[in-house]
């Protein structure tokens, strides 16, 4: 009964790929989005098979939330980060086949999570785990997403232990050193060169330790 009622509501709200929201409906859109994203995240973690037939509409929903022009305003950031977090859980527990890279791309390019500290720690640990165990999946075709992963790691390390546990930051450092060893020196230098100068200095200290 829960599955049927949840997805009846979900489809009625988000099945259209292009929805125009007036200013008067933005609050309700993000309020409902937070509830839906939380439910999807729980289903992904504890009943992923149930979501597999619905990945197309879920992907459209995530895009509609994350790409909304008001997504990162203070009143909406909680719903936005709930969608990012749920997308990460889909990537780890559900996503497969044609939607794998689409979900990974959407998730990575909306990380790191900065406000919801609990979900931030969960998602950033997830990214470490997937990079360690499912590298081909998370780094993308021909390593396309490696620059973004390095950027995320640098931002998380720069933020300190607020958005990642000490264990996670230590794993990120190991993965950064692994990327440094495995990538062409010029490529790795170019990737690091686009980071803000303070983060570049931080990474030089990390690599020299």
PDB file of C-alpha atoms in Angstrom, residues 2-3 5-15 21 27-45 50-51 54 57-66 78-87 89-90:
ATOM      1  CA  UNK A   2       2.819   2.419   0.908  1.00  0.00           C
ATOM      2  CA  UNK A   3       4.647   1.727  -2.357  1.00  0.00           C
ATOM      3  CA  UNK A   5       0.444   5.493  -2.692  1.00  0.00           C
ATOM      4  CA  UNK A   6       3.984   6.898  -2.607  1.00  0.00           C
ATOM      5  CA  UNK A   7       4.581   6.434  -6.306  1.00  0.00           C
ATOM      6  CA  UNK A   8       1.090   7.623  -7.249  1.00  0.00           C
ATOM      7  CA  UNK A   9       1.947  10.872  -5.535  1.00  0.00           C
ATOM      8  CA  UNK A  10       5.483  10.883  -6.892  1.00  0.00           C
ATOM      9  CA  UNK A  11       4.411  10.412 -10.511  1.00  0.00           C
ATOM     10  CA  UNK A  12       1.679  13.018 -10.239  1.00  0.00           C
ATOM     11  CA  UNK A  13       4.240  15.595  -9.058  1.00  0.00           C
ATOM     12  CA  UNK A  14       7.306  14.812 -11.144  1.00  0.00           C
ATOM     13  CA  UNK A  15       6.580  12.685 -14.201  1.00  0.00           C
ATOM     14  CA  UNK A  21       6.907  26.724 -11.179  1.00  0.00           C
ATOM     15  CA  UNK A  27       8.041  26.903  -1.422  1.00  0.00           C
ATOM     16  CA  UNK A  28       5.639  23.984  -1.805  1.00  0.00           C
ATOM     17  CA  UNK A  29       7.805  22.465  -4.536  1.00  0.00           C
ATOM     18  CA  UNK A  30      10.866  22.352  -2.286  1.00  0.00           C
ATOM     19  CA  UNK A  31       8.881  21.311   0.792  1.00  0.00           C
ATOM     20  CA  UNK A  32       7.447  18.334  -1.093  1.00  0.00           C
ATOM     21  CA  UNK A  33      10.827  17.663  -2.701  1.00  0.00           C
ATOM     22  CA  UNK A  34      12.482  17.213   0.671  1.00  0.00           C
ATOM     23  CA  UNK A  35       9.879  14.635   1.700  1.00  0.00           C
ATOM     24  CA  UNK A  36      10.111  12.759  -1.590  1.00  0.00           C
ATOM     25  CA  UNK A  37      13.927  12.795  -1.641  1.00  0.00           C
ATOM     26  CA  UNK A  38      14.099  11.461   1.906  1.00  0.00           C
ATOM     27  CA  UNK A  39      11.676   8.663   1.033  1.00  0.00           C
ATOM     28  CA  UNK A  40      13.641   7.766  -2.110  1.00  0.00           C
ATOM     29  CA  UNK A  41      16.884   7.690  -0.131  1.00  0.00           C
ATOM     30  CA  UNK A  42      15.391   5.302   2.433  1.00  0.00           C
ATOM     31  CA  UNK A  43      13.957   3.072  -0.299  1.00  0.00           C
ATOM     32  CA  UNK A  44      17.296   3.054  -2.149  1.00  0.00           C
ATOM     33  CA  UNK A  45      19.225   1.979   0.924  1.00  0.00           C
ATOM     34  CA  UNK A  50      11.648  -1.646  -5.708  1.00  0.00           C
ATOM     35  CA  UNK A  51      13.029   1.541  -7.289  1.00  0.00           C
ATOM     36  CA  UNK A  54      11.312   3.946 -11.782  1.00  0.00           C
ATOM     37  CA  UNK A  57      11.270   9.416 -13.517  1.00  0.00           C
ATOM     38  CA  UNK A  58      13.500   9.591 -10.424  1.00  0.00           C
ATOM     39  CA  UNK A  59      16.341  10.955 -12.540  1.00  0.00           C
ATOM     40  CA  UNK A  60      14.041  13.628 -14.004  1.00  0.00           C
ATOM     41  CA  UNK A  61      12.895  14.508 -10.503  1.00  0.00           C
ATOM     42  CA  UNK A  62      16.450  14.887  -9.196  1.00  0.00           C
ATOM     43  CA  UNK A  63      17.357  17.142 -12.124  1.00  0.00           C
ATOM     44  CA  UNK A  64      14.284  19.309 -11.569  1.00  0.00           C
ATOM     45  CA  UNK A  65      15.265  19.890  -7.939  1.00  0.00           C
ATOM     46  CA  UNK A  66      19.037  20.295  -8.320  1.00  0.00           C
ATOM     47  CA  UNK A  78      17.730  21.505   2.872  1.00  0.00           C
ATOM     48  CA  UNK A  79      15.530  20.071   0.129  1.00  0.00           C
ATOM     49  CA  UNK A  80      18.310  20.493  -2.434  1.00  0.00           C
ATOM     50  CA  UNK A  81      20.814  18.620  -0.278  1.00  0.00           C
ATOM     51  CA  UNK A  82      18.233  15.926   0.485  1.00  0.00           C
ATOM     52  CA  UNK A  83      17.955  15.338  -3.274  1.00  0.00           C
ATOM     53  CA  UNK A  84      21.753  15.237  -3.664  1.00  0.00           C
ATOM     54  CA  UNK A  85      22.012  12.747  -0.809  1.00  0.00           C
ATOM     55  CA  UNK A  86      19.253  10.532  -2.204  1.00  0.00           C
ATOM     56  CA  UNK A  87      20.918  10.639  -5.618  1.00  0.00           C
ATOM     57  CA  UNK A  89      22.191   6.433  -2.464  1.00  0.00           C
ATOM     58  CA  UNK A  90      20.657   5.627  -5.846  1.00  0.00           C
TER      59      UNK A  90
END
